[in-house]
PDB file of C-alpha atoms in Angstrom:
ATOM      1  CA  UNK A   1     -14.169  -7.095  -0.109  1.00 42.00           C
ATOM      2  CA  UNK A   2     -13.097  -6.181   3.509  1.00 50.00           C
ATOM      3  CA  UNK A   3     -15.663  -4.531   5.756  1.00 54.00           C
ATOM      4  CA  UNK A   4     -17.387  -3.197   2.508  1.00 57.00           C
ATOM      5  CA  UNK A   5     -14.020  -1.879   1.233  1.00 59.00           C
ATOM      6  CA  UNK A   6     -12.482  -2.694  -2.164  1.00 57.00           C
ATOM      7  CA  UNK A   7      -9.471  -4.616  -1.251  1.00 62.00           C
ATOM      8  CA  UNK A   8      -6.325  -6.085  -3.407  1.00 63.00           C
ATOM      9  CA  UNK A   9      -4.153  -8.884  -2.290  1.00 63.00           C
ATOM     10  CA  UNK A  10      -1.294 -10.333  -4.776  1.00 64.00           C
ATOM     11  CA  UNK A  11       2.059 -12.303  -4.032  1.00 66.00           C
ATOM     12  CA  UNK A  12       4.478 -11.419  -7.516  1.00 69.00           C
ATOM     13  CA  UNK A  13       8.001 -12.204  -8.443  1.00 72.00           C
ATOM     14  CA  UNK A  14       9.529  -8.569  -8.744  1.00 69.00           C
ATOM     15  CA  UNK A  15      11.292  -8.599 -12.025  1.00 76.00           C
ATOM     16  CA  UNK A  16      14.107  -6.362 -10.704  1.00 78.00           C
ATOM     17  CA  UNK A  17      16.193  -6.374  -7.767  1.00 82.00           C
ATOM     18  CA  UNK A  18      15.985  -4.022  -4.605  1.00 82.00           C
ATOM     19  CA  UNK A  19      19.247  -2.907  -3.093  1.00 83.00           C
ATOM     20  CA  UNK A  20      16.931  -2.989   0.370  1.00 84.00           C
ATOM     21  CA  UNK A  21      14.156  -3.781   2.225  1.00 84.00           C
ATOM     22  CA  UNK A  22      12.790  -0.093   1.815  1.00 86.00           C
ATOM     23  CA  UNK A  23      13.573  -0.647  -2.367  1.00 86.00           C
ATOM     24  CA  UNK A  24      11.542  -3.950  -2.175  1.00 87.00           C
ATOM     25  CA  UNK A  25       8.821  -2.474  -0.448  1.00 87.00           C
ATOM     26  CA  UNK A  26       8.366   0.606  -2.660  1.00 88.00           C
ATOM     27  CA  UNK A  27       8.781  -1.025  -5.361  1.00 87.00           C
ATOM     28  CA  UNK A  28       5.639  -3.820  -4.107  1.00 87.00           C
ATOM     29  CA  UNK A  29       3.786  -0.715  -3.042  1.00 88.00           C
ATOM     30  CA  UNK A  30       4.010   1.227  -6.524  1.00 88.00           C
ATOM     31  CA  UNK A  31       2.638  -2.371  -8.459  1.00 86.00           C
ATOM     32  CA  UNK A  32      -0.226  -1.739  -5.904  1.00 85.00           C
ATOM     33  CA  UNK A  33      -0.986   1.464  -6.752  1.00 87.00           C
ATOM     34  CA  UNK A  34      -0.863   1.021 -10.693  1.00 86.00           C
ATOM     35  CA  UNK A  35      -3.581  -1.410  -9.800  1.00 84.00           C
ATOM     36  CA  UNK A  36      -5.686   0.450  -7.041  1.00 85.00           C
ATOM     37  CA  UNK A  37      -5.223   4.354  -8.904  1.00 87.00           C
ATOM     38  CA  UNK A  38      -7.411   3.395 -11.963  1.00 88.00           C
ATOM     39  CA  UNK A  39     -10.169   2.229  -9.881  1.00 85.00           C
ATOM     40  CA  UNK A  40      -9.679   5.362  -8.102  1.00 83.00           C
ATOM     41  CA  UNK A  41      -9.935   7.686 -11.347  1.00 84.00           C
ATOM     42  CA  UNK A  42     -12.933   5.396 -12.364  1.00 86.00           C
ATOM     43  CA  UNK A  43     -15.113   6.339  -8.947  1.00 81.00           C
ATOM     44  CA  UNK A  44     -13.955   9.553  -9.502  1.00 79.00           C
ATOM     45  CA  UNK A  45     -15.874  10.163 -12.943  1.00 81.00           C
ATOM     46  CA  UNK A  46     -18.320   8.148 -11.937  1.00 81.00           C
ATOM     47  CA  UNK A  47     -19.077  10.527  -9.217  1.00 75.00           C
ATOM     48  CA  UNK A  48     -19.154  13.570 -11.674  1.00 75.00           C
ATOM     49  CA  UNK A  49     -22.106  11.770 -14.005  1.00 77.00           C
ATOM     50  CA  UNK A  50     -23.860  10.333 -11.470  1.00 75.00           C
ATOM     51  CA  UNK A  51     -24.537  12.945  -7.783  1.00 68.00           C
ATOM     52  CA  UNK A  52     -24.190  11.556  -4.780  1.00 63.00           C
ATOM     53  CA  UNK A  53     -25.972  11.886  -2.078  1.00 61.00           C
ATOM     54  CA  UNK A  54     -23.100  13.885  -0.733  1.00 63.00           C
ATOM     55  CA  UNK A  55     -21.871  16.386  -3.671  1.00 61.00           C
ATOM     56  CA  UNK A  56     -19.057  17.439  -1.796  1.00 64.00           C
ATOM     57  CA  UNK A  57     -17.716  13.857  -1.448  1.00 65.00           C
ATOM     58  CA  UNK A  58     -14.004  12.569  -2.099  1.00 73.00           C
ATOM     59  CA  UNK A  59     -12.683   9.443  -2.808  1.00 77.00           C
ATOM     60  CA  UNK A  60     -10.134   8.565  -1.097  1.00 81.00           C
ATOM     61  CA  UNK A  61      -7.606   5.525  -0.564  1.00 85.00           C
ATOM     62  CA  UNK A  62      -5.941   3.835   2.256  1.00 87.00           C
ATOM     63  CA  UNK A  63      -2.825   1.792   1.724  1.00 88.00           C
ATOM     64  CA  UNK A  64      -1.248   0.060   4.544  1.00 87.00           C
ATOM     65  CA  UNK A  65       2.234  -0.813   4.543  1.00 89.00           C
ATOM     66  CA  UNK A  66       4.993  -2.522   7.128  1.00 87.00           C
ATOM     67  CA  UNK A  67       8.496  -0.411   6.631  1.00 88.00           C
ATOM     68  CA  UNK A  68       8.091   3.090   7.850  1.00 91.00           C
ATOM     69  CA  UNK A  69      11.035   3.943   5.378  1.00 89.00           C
ATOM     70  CA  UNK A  70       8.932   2.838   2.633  1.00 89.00           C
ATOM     71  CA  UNK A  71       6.142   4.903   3.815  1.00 91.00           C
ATOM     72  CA  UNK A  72       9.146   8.349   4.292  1.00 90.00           C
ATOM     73  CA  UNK A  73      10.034   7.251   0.754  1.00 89.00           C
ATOM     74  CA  UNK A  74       6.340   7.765  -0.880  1.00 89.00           C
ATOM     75  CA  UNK A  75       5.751  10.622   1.204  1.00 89.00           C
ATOM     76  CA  UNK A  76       8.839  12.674   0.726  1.00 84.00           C
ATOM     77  CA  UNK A  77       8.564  15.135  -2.412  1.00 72.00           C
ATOM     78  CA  UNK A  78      12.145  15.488  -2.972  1.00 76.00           C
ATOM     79  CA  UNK A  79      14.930  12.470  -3.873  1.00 72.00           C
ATOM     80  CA  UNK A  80      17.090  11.774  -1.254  1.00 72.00           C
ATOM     81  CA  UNK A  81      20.915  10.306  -1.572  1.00 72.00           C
ATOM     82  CA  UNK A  82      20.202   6.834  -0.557  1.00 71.00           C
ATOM     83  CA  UNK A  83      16.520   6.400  -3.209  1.00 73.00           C
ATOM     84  CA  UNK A  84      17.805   8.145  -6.097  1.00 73.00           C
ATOM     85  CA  UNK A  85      18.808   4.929  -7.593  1.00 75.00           C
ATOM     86  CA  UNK A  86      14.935   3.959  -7.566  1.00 80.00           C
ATOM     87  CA  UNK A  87      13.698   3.823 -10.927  1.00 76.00           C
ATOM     88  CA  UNK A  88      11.458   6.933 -11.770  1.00 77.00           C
ATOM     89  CA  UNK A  89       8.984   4.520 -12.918  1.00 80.00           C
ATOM     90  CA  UNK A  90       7.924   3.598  -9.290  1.00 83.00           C
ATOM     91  CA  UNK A  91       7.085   7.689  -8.121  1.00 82.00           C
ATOM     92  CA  UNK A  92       4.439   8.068 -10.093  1.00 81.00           C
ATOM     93  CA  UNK A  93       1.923   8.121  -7.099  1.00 87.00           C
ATOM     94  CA  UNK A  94       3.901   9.993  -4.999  1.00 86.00           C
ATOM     95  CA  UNK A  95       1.722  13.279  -6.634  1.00 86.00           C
ATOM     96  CA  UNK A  96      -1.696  11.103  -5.146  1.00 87.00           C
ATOM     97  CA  UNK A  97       0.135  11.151  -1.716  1.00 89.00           C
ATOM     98  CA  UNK A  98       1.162  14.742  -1.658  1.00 88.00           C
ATOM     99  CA  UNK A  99      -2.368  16.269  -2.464  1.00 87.00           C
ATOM    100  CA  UNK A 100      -4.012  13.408   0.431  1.00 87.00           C
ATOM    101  CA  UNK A 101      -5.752  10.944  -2.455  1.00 87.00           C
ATOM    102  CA  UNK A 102      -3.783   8.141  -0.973  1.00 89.00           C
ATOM    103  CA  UNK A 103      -3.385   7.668   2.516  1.00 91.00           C
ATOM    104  CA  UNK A 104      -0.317   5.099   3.456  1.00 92.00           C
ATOM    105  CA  UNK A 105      -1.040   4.094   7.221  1.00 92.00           C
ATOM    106  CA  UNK A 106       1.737   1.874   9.259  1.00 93.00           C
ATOM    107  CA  UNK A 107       0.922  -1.428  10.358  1.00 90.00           C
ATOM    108  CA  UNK A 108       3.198  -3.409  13.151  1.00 89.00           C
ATOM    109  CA  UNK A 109       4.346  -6.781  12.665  1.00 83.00           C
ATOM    110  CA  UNK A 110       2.319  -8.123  15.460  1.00 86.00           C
ATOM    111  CA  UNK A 111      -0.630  -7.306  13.126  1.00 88.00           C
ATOM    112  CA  UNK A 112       0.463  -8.427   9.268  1.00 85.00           C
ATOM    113  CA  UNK A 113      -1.492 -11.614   9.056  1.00 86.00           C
ATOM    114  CA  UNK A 114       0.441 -11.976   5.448  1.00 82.00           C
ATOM    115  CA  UNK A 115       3.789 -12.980   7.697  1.00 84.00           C
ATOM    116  CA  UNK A 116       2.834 -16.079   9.053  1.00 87.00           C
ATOM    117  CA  UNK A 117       3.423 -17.426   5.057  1.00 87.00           C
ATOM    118  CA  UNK A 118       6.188 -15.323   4.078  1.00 83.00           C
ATOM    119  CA  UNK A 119       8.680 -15.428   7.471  1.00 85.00           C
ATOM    120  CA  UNK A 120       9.854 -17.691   9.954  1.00 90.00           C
ATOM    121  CA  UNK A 121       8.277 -16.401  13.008  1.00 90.00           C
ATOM    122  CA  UNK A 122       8.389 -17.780  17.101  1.00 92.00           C
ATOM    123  CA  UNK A 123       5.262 -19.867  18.300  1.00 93.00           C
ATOM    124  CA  UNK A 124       4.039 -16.825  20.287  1.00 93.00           C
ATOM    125  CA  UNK A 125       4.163 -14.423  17.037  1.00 92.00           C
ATOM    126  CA  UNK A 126       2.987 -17.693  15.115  1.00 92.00           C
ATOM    127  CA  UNK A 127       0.071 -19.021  17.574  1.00 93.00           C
ATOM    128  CA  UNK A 128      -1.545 -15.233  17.230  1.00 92.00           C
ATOM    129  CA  UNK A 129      -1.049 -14.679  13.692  1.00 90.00           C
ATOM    130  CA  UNK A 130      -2.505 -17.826  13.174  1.00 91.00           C
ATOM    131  CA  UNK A 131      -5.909 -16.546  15.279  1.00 92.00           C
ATOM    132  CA  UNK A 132      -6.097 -13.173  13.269  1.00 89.00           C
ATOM    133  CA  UNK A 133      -6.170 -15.416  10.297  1.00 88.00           C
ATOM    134  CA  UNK A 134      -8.827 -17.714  11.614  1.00 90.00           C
ATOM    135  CA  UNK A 135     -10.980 -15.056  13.144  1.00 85.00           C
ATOM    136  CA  UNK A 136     -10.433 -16.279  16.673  1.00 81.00           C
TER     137      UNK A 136
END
């Protein structure tokens, strides 16, 4: 839990290999969603048995993600010449995207805490990373 928020964190071995960065990434962020969209659909009917206090309530999920091209990728309804050679396997939450289920929001480097154990980094980048990650 994060501020009272469902929250997944996971470090896997992709069993494929990206051509790119922007591959890698969208690949990463479509094994997130096939984790995060059930729990979705659950709160979803959930909400239809049980009335909120709000009956006109949506549920709704953010996703944040470092490569703007990644992001472009997910949000883009048509294949372009450079992703068509993405497996079809990895779109399927493009459609949650489109119709505003998911949310994918940008996050700078200065702010991924996760990159302090996955990148070599300078002290500065390194001495404030390490703060975010202690709560200082």
């Amino acid at each position: 839990m994060n501020d009272g928020c469902h929250t997944t964190l996971s470090s896997k071995l992709q069993m494929e290999i990206a051509f790119s960065t922007t591959e890698a990434e969208y690949i990463a962020l479509s094994q997130e969603m096939h984790e995060s969209l059930p729990f979705l659909t659950l709160m979803q009917e959930i909400g239809r048995v049980i009335k909120f206090f709000n009956p006109k309530s949506k549920f709704h999920c953010k996703v944040i993600q470092g490569t703007m091209s990644c992001i472009k990728v997910a949000e883009s309804p048509k294949f372009k010449p450079h992703t068509k050679h993405i497996a079809i396997k990895y779109h399927y939450f493009c459609k949650h995207v489109l119709d505003g289920t998911v949310t994918i929001l940008y996050i700078d480097t200065k702010q991924q805490i996760a990159d302090i154990f996955t990148k070599p980094l300078d002290e500065s980048l390194f001495n404030h990373l390490h703060k975010m990650l202690m709560g200082w």
